[in-house]
mmCIF file of C-alpha atoms and ligand atoms in Angstrom:
data_model
loop_
_atom_site.group_PDB
_atom_site.id
_atom_site.type_symbol
_atom_site.label_atom_id
_atom_site.label_comp_id
_atom_site.label_asym_id
_atom_site.label_seq_id
_atom_site.Cartn_x
_atom_site.Cartn_y
_atom_site.Cartn_z
ATOM 1 C CA MET A 1 21.608 10.402 3.521
ATOM 2 C CA ASN A 2 22.633 9.058 0.159
ATOM 3 C CA ALA A 3 19.667 10.637 -1.498
ATOM 4 C CA THR A 4 21.116 8.780 -5.190
ATOM 5 C CA GLU A 5 20.596 5.462 -3.379
ATOM 6 C CA LEU A 6 16.774 6.669 -2.176
ATOM 7 C CA MET A 7 15.692 8.468 -5.544
ATOM 8 C CA HIS A 8 16.812 5.151 -7.158
ATOM 9 C CA THR A 9 15.257 2.275 -4.660
ATOM 10 C CA ALA A 10 11.895 4.948 -4.677
ATOM 11 C CA ARG A 11 11.659 4.596 -8.717
ATOM 12 C CA GLY A 12 12.812 1.266 -8.599
ATOM 13 C CA MET A 13 9.305 0.610 -6.793
ATOM 14 C CA VAL A 14 7.283 2.731 -9.420
ATOM 15 C CA ALA A 15 8.874 0.686 -12.387
ATOM 16 C CA LYS A 16 6.600 0.711 -15.459
ATOM 17 C CA GLY A 17 4.121 -2.037 -15.663
ATOM 18 C CA ARG A 18 4.576 -3.068 -11.974
ATOM 19 C CA GLY A 19 3.794 -2.393 -8.375
ATOM 20 C CA ILE A 20 3.578 -3.216 -4.957
ATOM 21 C CA LEU A 21 2.378 -6.128 -2.977
ATOM 22 C CA ALA A 22 1.046 -5.135 0.443
ATOM 23 C CA ALA A 23 1.813 -8.458 2.603
ATOM 24 C CA ASP A 24 2.441 -6.581 5.957
ATOM 25 C CA GLU A 25 -0.838 -7.882 7.613
ATOM 26 C CA SER A 26 -0.350 -7.409 11.447
ATOM 27 C CA THR A 27 -0.559 -10.886 12.955
ATOM 28 C CA SER A 28 -3.995 -9.761 13.962
ATOM 29 C CA THR A 29 -5.226 -8.549 10.690
ATOM 30 C CA ILE A 30 -3.742 -11.773 8.940
ATOM 31 C CA LYS A 31 -6.271 -14.061 11.415
ATOM 32 C CA LYS A 32 -8.918 -12.195 10.100
ATOM 33 C CA ARG A 33 -8.275 -12.749 6.787
ATOM 34 C CA PHE A 34 -7.827 -17.133 7.680
ATOM 35 C CA ASP A 35 -10.958 -16.410 9.746
ATOM 36 C CA GLY A 36 -12.531 -16.080 6.089
ATOM 37 C CA ILE A 37 -10.884 -18.937 5.104
ATOM 38 C CA GLN A 38 -11.189 -21.067 8.326
ATOM 39 C CA LEU A 39 -7.706 -22.010 9.008
ATOM 40 C CA GLU A 40 -6.047 -21.575 11.795
ATOM 41 C CA SER A 41 -3.400 -18.953 12.126
ATOM 42 C CA THR A 42 -0.378 -20.258 13.137
ATOM 43 C CA GLU A 43 3.311 -18.657 12.342
ATOM 44 C CA GLU A 44 3.809 -22.335 9.730
ATOM 45 C CA ALA A 45 0.412 -21.248 8.273
ATOM 46 C CA ARG A 46 1.471 -17.450 8.009
ATOM 47 C CA ARG A 47 4.448 -18.601 6.252
ATOM 48 C CA THR A 48 3.328 -20.764 3.590
ATOM 49 C CA TYR A 49 0.805 -18.382 2.689
ATOM 50 C CA ARG A 50 3.619 -15.509 2.303
ATOM 51 C CA GLU A 51 5.717 -18.025 0.664
ATOM 52 C CA MET A 52 3.064 -19.319 -2.013
ATOM 53 C CA LEU A 53 2.496 -15.165 -2.532
ATOM 54 C CA PHE A 54 6.087 -14.913 -2.925
ATOM 55 C CA THR A 55 7.452 -17.164 -5.220
ATOM 56 C CA ALA A 56 4.314 -17.510 -7.210
ATOM 57 C CA PRO A 57 5.831 -18.716 -10.905
ATOM 58 C CA ALA A 58 5.789 -15.308 -13.399
ATOM 59 C CA ALA A 59 4.719 -12.665 -10.477
ATOM 60 C CA ALA A 60 8.409 -10.725 -10.200
ATOM 61 C CA GLU A 61 7.486 -9.368 -14.218
ATOM 62 C CA SER A 62 4.527 -7.404 -12.707
ATOM 63 C CA ILE A 63 5.628 -6.924 -8.324
ATOM 64 C CA SER A 64 8.714 -4.245 -7.948
ATOM 65 C CA GLY A 65 8.354 -4.717 -4.409
ATOM 66 C CA VAL A 66 6.727 -6.602 -1.612
ATOM 67 C CA ILE A 67 5.728 -4.803 2.092
ATOM 68 C CA LEU A 68 6.454 -7.227 4.655
ATOM 69 C CA TYR A 69 5.498 -7.560 8.416
ATOM 70 C CA ASP A 70 8.049 -7.817 11.210
ATOM 71 C CA GLU A 71 7.116 -11.219 11.454
ATOM 72 C CA THR A 72 8.067 -12.053 8.331
ATOM 73 C CA ILE A 73 11.019 -10.533 7.468
ATOM 74 C CA ARG A 74 12.491 -12.741 9.900
ATOM 75 C CA GLN A 75 11.172 -16.058 7.899
ATOM 76 C CA LYS A 76 12.573 -18.336 5.450
ATOM 77 C CA THR A 77 11.707 -20.437 2.327
ATOM 78 C CA LYS A 78 10.937 -24.216 3.498
ATOM 79 C CA ASP A 79 14.085 -24.543 1.580
ATOM 80 C CA GLY A 80 15.797 -22.243 4.223
ATOM 81 C CA THR A 81 16.352 -18.714 2.136
ATOM 82 C CA PRO A 82 15.389 -15.447 4.521
ATOM 83 C CA PHE A 83 12.622 -14.089 2.419
ATOM 84 C CA PRO A 84 14.304 -10.225 2.281
ATOM 85 C CA LEU A 85 16.641 -12.506 0.406
ATOM 86 C CA TYR A 86 14.624 -14.740 -1.975
ATOM 87 C CA LEU A 87 12.783 -11.399 -3.346
ATOM 88 C CA MET A 88 15.674 -9.896 -4.008
ATOM 89 C CA LYS A 89 17.005 -12.562 -6.202
ATOM 90 C CA GLN A 90 13.838 -12.390 -8.137
ATOM 91 C CA GLY A 91 14.389 -8.642 -8.424
ATOM 92 C CA ILE A 92 11.875 -7.835 -6.010
ATOM 93 C CA ILE A 93 12.000 -5.005 -3.347
ATOM 94 C CA PRO A 94 11.857 -5.488 0.278
ATOM 95 C CA GLY A 95 9.950 -3.774 2.319
ATOM 96 C CA ILE A 96 8.880 -3.158 5.660
ATOM 97 C CA LYS A 97 5.723 -2.142 7.867
ATOM 98 C CA VAL A 98 6.605 0.133 10.861
ATOM 99 C CA ASP A 99 3.723 1.336 12.364
ATOM 100 C CA THR A 100 2.721 -0.453 15.369
ATOM 101 C CA GLY A 101 -1.108 0.922 14.370
ATOM 102 C CA ALA A 102 -3.314 3.381 14.169
ATOM 103 C CA LYS A 103 -4.914 3.808 18.216
ATOM 104 C CA PRO A 104 -7.648 6.225 19.431
ATOM 105 C CA LEU A 105 -6.567 9.865 19.424
ATOM 106 C CA ALA A 106 -7.525 11.374 22.913
ATOM 107 C CA GLY A 107 -9.660 13.761 23.182
ATOM 108 C CA PHE A 108 -11.154 13.093 19.838
ATOM 109 C CA ASN A 109 -14.217 10.965 19.429
ATOM 110 C CA GLY A 110 -13.581 8.083 16.830
ATOM 111 C CA GLU A 111 -10.771 9.587 15.301
ATOM 112 C CA THR A 112 -7.134 7.863 15.495
ATOM 113 C CA ILE A 113 -3.318 8.439 15.615
ATOM 114 C CA THR A 114 -0.813 6.218 14.100
ATOM 115 C CA GLU A 115 1.968 5.170 16.629
ATOM 116 C CA GLY A 116 5.654 4.025 16.224
ATOM 117 C CA LEU A 117 7.538 6.716 16.389
ATOM 118 C CA ASP A 118 9.087 6.353 19.438
ATOM 119 C CA GLY A 119 12.477 3.670 19.140
ATOM 120 C CA LEU A 120 11.937 3.898 15.437
ATOM 121 C CA ARG A 121 15.816 5.363 14.501
ATOM 122 C CA GLU A 122 16.667 1.933 16.127
ATOM 123 C CA ARG A 123 14.521 -0.356 14.115
ATOM 124 C CA LEU A 124 15.189 1.143 11.365
ATOM 125 C CA VAL A 125 18.697 0.160 11.373
ATOM 126 C CA GLU A 126 18.178 -3.405 11.834
ATOM 127 C CA TYR A 127 15.510 -3.500 9.223
ATOM 128 C CA ARG A 128 17.645 -1.896 6.922
ATOM 129 C CA LYS A 129 20.181 -5.177 8.405
ATOM 130 C CA LEU A 130 17.581 -7.478 7.549
ATOM 131 C CA GLY A 131 17.502 -6.234 4.008
ATOM 132 C CA ALA A 132 14.195 -3.654 3.824
ATOM 133 C CA LEU A 133 14.780 -0.605 1.635
ATOM 134 C CA PHE A 134 11.831 0.690 2.120
ATOM 135 C CA ALA A 135 8.974 1.489 4.884
ATOM 136 C CA LYS A 136 5.258 1.687 5.004
ATOM 137 C CA TRP A 137 3.671 3.774 7.651
ATOM 138 C CA ARG A 138 -0.055 4.258 7.575
ATOM 139 C CA ALA A 139 -2.340 7.168 8.839
ATOM 140 C CA VAL A 140 -5.870 6.583 8.979
ATOM 141 C CA ILE A 141 -8.580 9.151 8.305
ATOM 142 C CA ASP A 142 -12.253 8.007 9.006
ATOM 143 C CA ILE A 143 -15.345 9.995 7.341
ATOM 144 C CA GLY A 144 -17.952 10.768 9.510
ATOM 145 C CA GLN A 145 -20.145 13.128 11.330
ATOM 146 C CA ASP A 146 -18.505 15.993 12.392
ATOM 147 C CA ILE A 147 -15.216 13.868 11.399
ATOM 148 C CA PRO A 148 -12.492 14.302 10.425
ATOM 149 C CA THR A 149 -11.347 17.385 12.356
ATOM 150 C CA HIS A 150 -8.204 19.661 11.274
ATOM 151 C CA TYR A 151 -6.357 18.837 14.523
ATOM 152 C CA ALA A 152 -6.834 14.834 13.399
ATOM 153 C CA ILE A 153 -6.013 15.307 9.981
ATOM 154 C CA LYS A 154 -2.731 17.775 11.127
ATOM 155 C CA ALA A 155 -1.544 15.265 14.232
ATOM 156 C CA ASN A 156 -0.912 12.008 11.109
ATOM 157 C CA ALA A 157 0.336 13.692 8.624
ATOM 158 C CA GLY A 158 3.183 15.174 11.487
ATOM 159 C CA ALA A 159 3.372 11.811 12.368
ATOM 160 C CA LEU A 160 3.904 10.773 9.174
ATOM 161 C CA ALA A 161 6.617 13.639 8.273
ATOM 162 C CA ARG A 162 8.853 12.293 11.405
ATOM 163 C CA TYR A 163 8.489 8.634 10.185
ATOM 164 C CA ALA A 164 9.810 9.735 6.272
ATOM 165 C CA ALA A 165 12.351 11.650 7.504
ATOM 166 C CA LEU A 166 14.017 9.177 10.054
ATOM 167 C CA CYS A 167 13.662 6.407 6.909
ATOM 168 C CA GLN A 168 15.442 8.706 4.840
ATOM 169 C CA GLU A 169 18.448 9.444 7.658
ATOM 170 C CA ASN A 170 18.469 5.169 7.569
ATOM 171 C CA GLY A 171 18.971 5.029 4.075
ATOM 172 C CA ILE A 172 14.541 3.475 3.426
ATOM 173 C CA VAL A 173 12.511 5.020 1.623
ATOM 174 C CA PRO A 174 9.571 5.481 2.956
ATOM 175 C CA ILE A 175 5.382 4.584 1.390
ATOM 176 C CA VAL A 176 3.591 7.685 2.648
ATOM 177 C CA GLU A 177 0.005 6.610 3.335
ATOM 178 C CA PRO A 178 -2.651 8.787 4.603
ATOM 179 C CA GLU A 179 -5.684 6.915 3.867
ATOM 180 C CA VAL A 180 -9.009 8.307 3.992
ATOM 181 C CA LEU A 181 -10.695 5.975 4.751
ATOM 182 C CA MET A 182 -13.903 4.170 2.190
ATOM 183 C CA ASP A 183 -16.181 2.478 5.244
ATOM 184 C CA GLY A 184 -19.132 4.899 5.565
ATOM 185 C CA ALA A 185 -22.089 5.886 3.287
ATOM 186 C CA HIS A 186 -20.306 9.650 2.161
ATOM 187 C CA SER A 187 -20.269 10.671 -1.203
ATOM 188 C CA ILE A 188 -17.567 10.830 -3.409
ATOM 189 C CA GLU A 189 -17.709 15.134 -3.469
ATOM 190 C CA ARG A 190 -16.705 14.770 0.436
ATOM 191 C CA CYS A 191 -14.214 11.943 0.133
ATOM 192 C CA GLU A 192 -12.634 14.570 -2.103
ATOM 193 C CA GLU A 193 -12.727 17.070 0.341
ATOM 194 C CA VAL A 194 -11.353 15.257 2.804
ATOM 195 C CA THR A 195 -8.380 14.050 0.734
ATOM 196 C CA ASN A 196 -7.935 17.071 -0.785
ATOM 197 C CA LEU A 197 -7.078 18.811 2.856
ATOM 198 C CA THR A 198 -5.737 15.571 4.071
ATOM 199 C CA LEU A 199 -3.314 15.365 1.303
ATOM 200 C CA SER A 200 -2.099 19.268 1.398
ATOM 201 C CA THR A 201 -1.577 19.048 5.197
ATOM 202 C CA VAL A 202 0.537 15.975 4.325
ATOM 203 C CA PHE A 203 2.532 17.918 1.556
ATOM 204 C CA ARG A 204 3.240 20.826 3.935
ATOM 205 C CA GLU A 205 4.549 18.615 6.657
ATOM 206 C CA LEU A 206 6.768 16.887 4.510
ATOM 207 C CA TYR A 207 8.291 20.303 3.063
ATOM 208 C CA GLU A 208 8.723 21.426 6.864
ATOM 209 C CA ALA A 209 10.370 18.200 8.127
ATOM 210 C CA ARG A 210 12.797 18.495 4.787
ATOM 211 C CA VAL A 211 12.000 15.061 3.331
ATOM 212 C CA LEU A 212 13.120 14.689 0.060
ATOM 213 C CA LEU A 213 10.284 14.401 -2.297
ATOM 214 C CA GLU A 214 12.426 12.715 -5.014
ATOM 215 C CA GLY A 215 12.738 9.639 -2.383
ATOM 216 C CA ILE A 216 9.215 8.793 -1.029
ATOM 217 C CA VAL A 217 6.083 7.242 -2.871
ATOM 218 C CA LEU A 218 2.722 8.524 -1.764
ATOM 219 C CA LYS A 219 0.334 5.602 -1.233
ATOM 220 C CA PRO A 220 -2.977 7.289 -0.949
ATOM 221 C CA ASN A 221 -6.458 5.993 -1.458
ATOM 222 C CA MET A 222 -8.544 7.041 -4.885
ATOM 223 C CA VAL A 223 -11.434 9.456 -4.506
ATOM 224 C CA ILE A 224 -14.334 7.099 -4.609
ATOM 225 C CA SER A 225 -17.866 7.114 -2.643
ATOM 226 C CA GLY A 226 -18.142 5.558 0.224
ATOM 227 C CA LYS A 227 -18.844 1.478 0.474
ATOM 228 C CA LYS A 228 -22.289 2.095 1.855
ATOM 229 C CA ALA A 229 -23.482 5.451 -0.007
ATOM 230 C CA ALA A 230 -26.839 4.576 -1.863
ATOM 231 C CA HIS A 231 -25.492 5.700 -5.303
ATOM 232 C CA ARG A 232 -22.065 4.871 -5.794
ATOM 233 C CA ALA A 233 -19.870 7.097 -8.710
ATOM 234 C CA GLY A 234 -18.563 5.314 -11.640
ATOM 235 C CA PRO A 235 -14.729 4.270 -12.663
ATOM 236 C CA GLU A 236 -14.565 7.156 -14.855
ATOM 237 C CA VAL A 237 -15.660 9.483 -12.138
ATOM 238 C CA VAL A 238 -13.466 8.079 -10.101
ATOM 239 C CA ALA A 239 -10.813 7.863 -12.481
ATOM 240 C CA GLU A 240 -11.037 11.964 -12.875
ATOM 241 C CA ALA A 241 -11.816 12.658 -9.429
ATOM 242 C CA THR A 242 -8.310 11.256 -7.897
ATOM 243 C CA LEU A 243 -6.678 12.790 -10.973
ATOM 244 C CA ARG A 244 -8.017 16.105 -10.396
ATOM 245 C CA THR A 245 -6.979 15.913 -6.473
ATOM 246 C CA LEU A 246 -3.689 14.406 -6.978
ATOM 247 C CA LYS A 247 -2.362 17.012 -9.488
ATOM 248 C CA ARG A 248 -3.661 19.595 -6.950
ATOM 249 C CA HIS A 249 -1.197 18.186 -4.388
ATOM 250 C CA VAL A 250 1.238 16.127 -5.748
ATOM 251 C CA PRO A 251 4.084 17.980 -6.616
ATOM 252 C CA PRO A 252 6.297 16.252 -10.230
ATOM 253 C CA ALA A 253 9.223 15.880 -7.822
ATOM 254 C CA VAL A 254 7.748 12.557 -6.497
ATOM 255 C CA PRO A 255 8.605 9.823 -8.568
ATOM 256 C CA GLY A 256 5.480 7.919 -8.221
ATOM 257 C CA ILE A 257 1.902 6.891 -6.511
ATOM 258 C CA ALA A 258 0.913 3.574 -5.298
ATOM 259 C CA PHE A 259 -2.168 3.053 -4.597
ATOM 260 C CA LEU A 260 -4.264 1.369 -1.732
ATOM 261 C CA SER A 261 -6.848 -1.000 -2.245
ATOM 262 C CA GLY A 262 -8.605 -0.110 0.517
ATOM 263 C CA GLY A 263 -12.032 -2.929 0.315
ATOM 264 C CA GLN A 264 -12.986 -2.108 -3.535
ATOM 265 C CA SER A 265 -13.262 -5.527 -5.031
ATOM 266 C CA SER A 266 -10.157 -6.643 -7.065
ATOM 267 C CA GLN A 267 -11.654 -5.820 -10.285
ATOM 268 C CA GLU A 268 -12.646 -2.250 -9.234
ATOM 269 C CA ALA A 269 -8.968 -1.665 -7.785
ATOM 270 C CA THR A 270 -7.611 -2.868 -11.704
ATOM 271 C CA LEU A 271 -9.965 -0.739 -13.431
ATOM 272 C CA HIS A 272 -9.800 2.546 -11.697
ATOM 273 C CA LEU A 273 -5.554 2.276 -12.045
ATOM 274 C CA ALA A 274 -6.300 1.161 -15.737
ATOM 275 C CA LEU A 275 -8.569 4.130 -16.641
ATOM 276 C CA MET A 276 -5.949 6.765 -14.573
ATOM 277 C CA ASN A 277 -3.269 5.559 -16.508
ATOM 278 C CA ARG A 278 -5.260 6.101 -19.863
ATOM 279 C CA ILE A 279 -7.011 9.165 -19.177
ATOM 280 C CA GLY A 280 -4.382 10.619 -17.219
ATOM 281 C CA LYS A 281 -1.361 11.212 -19.783
ATOM 282 C CA PRO A 282 0.684 12.696 -19.637
ATOM 283 C CA LEU A 283 1.533 12.602 -16.190
ATOM 284 C CA PRO A 284 4.047 13.725 -13.507
ATOM 285 C CA TRP A 285 4.321 10.798 -11.554
ATOM 286 C CA ALA A 286 4.130 6.702 -12.398
ATOM 287 C CA LEU A 287 0.472 5.579 -11.186
ATOM 288 C CA THR A 288 0.438 2.135 -9.919
ATOM 289 C CA PHE A 289 -0.579 0.086 -7.232
ATOM 290 C CA SER A 290 0.513 -0.777 -3.949
ATOM 291 C CA TYR A 291 -2.558 -3.346 -3.198
ATOM 292 C CA GLY A 292 -3.294 -5.889 0.033
ATOM 293 C CA ARG A 293 -6.484 -7.134 -0.698
ATOM 294 C CA ALA A 294 -7.262 -6.619 -4.736
ATOM 295 C CA LEU A 295 -4.138 -8.653 -4.851
ATOM 296 C CA GLN A 296 -4.954 -11.578 -2.473
ATOM 297 C CA ASP A 297 -8.291 -11.971 -1.961
ATOM 298 C CA ASP A 298 -8.771 -14.666 -5.054
ATOM 299 C CA ALA A 299 -5.365 -16.531 -3.993
ATOM 300 C CA LEU A 300 -6.717 -16.748 -0.820
ATOM 301 C CA LYS A 301 -9.747 -18.245 -1.759
ATOM 302 C CA ALA A 302 -8.246 -20.449 -3.965
ATOM 303 C CA TRP A 303 -5.352 -21.928 -1.749
ATOM 304 C CA GLY A 304 -8.249 -22.352 0.625
ATOM 305 C CA GLY A 305 -5.310 -23.313 3.601
ATOM 306 C CA LYS A 306 -5.135 -26.412 1.826
ATOM 307 C CA ALA A 307 -1.402 -27.664 0.666
ATOM 308 C CA ALA A 308 -2.985 -29.271 -2.450
ATOM 309 C CA ASN A 309 -4.396 -26.144 -3.822
ATOM 310 C CA PHE A 310 -0.939 -24.650 -3.502
ATOM 311 C CA GLY A 311 -0.259 -24.521 -7.705
ATOM 312 C CA ALA A 312 -3.958 -22.692 -7.926
ATOM 313 C CA GLY A 313 -3.665 -20.100 -5.412
ATOM 314 C CA GLN A 314 -0.209 -18.787 -6.773
ATOM 315 C CA LYS A 315 -1.864 -18.933 -9.916
ATOM 316 C CA ALA A 316 -4.789 -16.557 -8.955
ATOM 317 C CA PHE A 317 -2.220 -14.090 -7.302
ATOM 318 C CA ALA A 318 0.131 -14.326 -10.512
ATOM 319 C CA LYS A 319 -2.996 -13.662 -12.873
ATOM 320 C CA ARG A 320 -4.006 -10.425 -10.807
ATOM 321 C CA ALA A 321 -0.489 -9.232 -10.567
ATOM 322 C CA ARG A 322 -0.424 -9.259 -14.269
ATOM 323 C CA LEU A 323 -3.522 -7.900 -14.912
ATOM 324 C CA ASN A 324 -2.296 -4.880 -12.246
ATOM 325 C CA GLY A 325 0.807 -4.368 -14.344
ATOM 326 C CA LEU A 326 -0.994 -3.784 -17.616
ATOM 327 C CA ALA A 327 -3.073 -1.318 -15.203
ATOM 328 C CA ALA A 328 0.287 0.745 -14.349
ATOM 329 C CA ASP A 329 1.388 0.749 -17.892
ATOM 330 C CA GLY A 330 -2.604 1.777 -19.257
ATOM 331 C CA SER A 331 -2.970 -1.640 -21.172
ATOM 332 C CA TYR A 332 -5.499 -3.636 -19.423
ATOM 333 C CA ASN A 333 -9.200 -4.248 -20.658
ATOM 334 C CA ALA A 334 -11.772 -5.943 -18.653
ATOM 335 C CA GLU A 335 -11.386 -8.663 -21.137
ATOM 336 C CA MET A 336 -8.226 -9.637 -20.175
ATOM 337 C CA GLU A 337 -10.378 -10.812 -16.695
ATOM 338 C CA SER A 338 -12.239 -13.862 -18.501
ATOM 339 C CA GLN A 339 -8.721 -15.459 -20.163
ATOM 340 C CA ALA A 340 -7.011 -17.789 -18.502
ATOM 341 C CA ALA A 341 -4.164 -17.082 -15.985
HETATM 342 P P1 13P B 401 -5.385 -2.905 0.994
HETATM 343 O O1 13P B 401 -4.853 -2.931 -0.627
HETATM 344 O O2 13P B 401 -5.845 -4.280 1.258
HETATM 345 O O3 13P B 401 -6.133 -1.465 1.927
HETATM 346 O O4 13P B 401 -3.983 -2.451 1.522
HETATM 347 C C1 13P B 401 -3.137 -1.991 1.893
HETATM 348 C C2 13P B 401 -2.174 -1.598 2.753
HETATM 349 O O5 13P B 401 -1.442 -1.785 2.450
HETATM 350 C C3 13P B 401 -2.671 -0.988 3.699
HETATM 351 O O6 13P B 401 -2.038 -0.648 4.393
#
């Protein structure tokens, strides 16, 4: 394992004012997104959509890395440049989703375990050859009646740690993503309690698996009320609760934390990130974004699957990328939303 190289990549992923685009939707997930704009999910439609995002003018200023999916890492721009090579040339680090999804956890009704460890070493070797310098694995922790159980959290944290160690063995920086879902009607206090337990378990497992903390990026949920909660906590409360929780569990050795958006609106996700960077200073780690939906929703709508709207989609994406870049360095304010892209 080359620690210097891992640390260099990890720091690049969370460089000041930049963050990560999660464009690693599986074929079934991207189909759901395309259904929303009544677009058939063909391989060419998926390729065109990803090309629209990756080649958006000026987006590279705010995007440090892109998470690709197995199909996408093998695709090319229309003039024949492989996506990973195109991104590298723009100064964007290519990454790859390597888990194979959250599956029902036997014996634990309503809980899941993320799969994908079998054969992972060999897949990492291939992805590294295809240009990936970092990877992603998402563990899913749902909040509900009597869940999560301690066992489900421990099993998922153990898988995350084994994945992270394998990545580092192969010179790939692991994004460690334990997502406590915001689906449901739970309070922010309940989210905080579950996120505390999850992060403490994850860092214990990472330590036991001998993972180099300087060579990972943590991708957590924010501490936030459930989407269906009757009274949802305001942005300042979310920012404070999230900072408090992260400070309790994430060692300063970790170079950066890149949040998932998890179903927040695009503007909510940007505002929360900006607030944390404003009120949290000084922080021991970089705090940035690794958003999927919160970076793509506006672009997907503006494009609508129509060739004539390719430029409009790029503009919408570049705007969200820029605003999130500003949020990552604390200089975003809500008035910027109404300014033209
Ligand atoms: P969202 O930002 O849409 O939650 O997606 C991020 C991600 O990569 C989930 O694994």
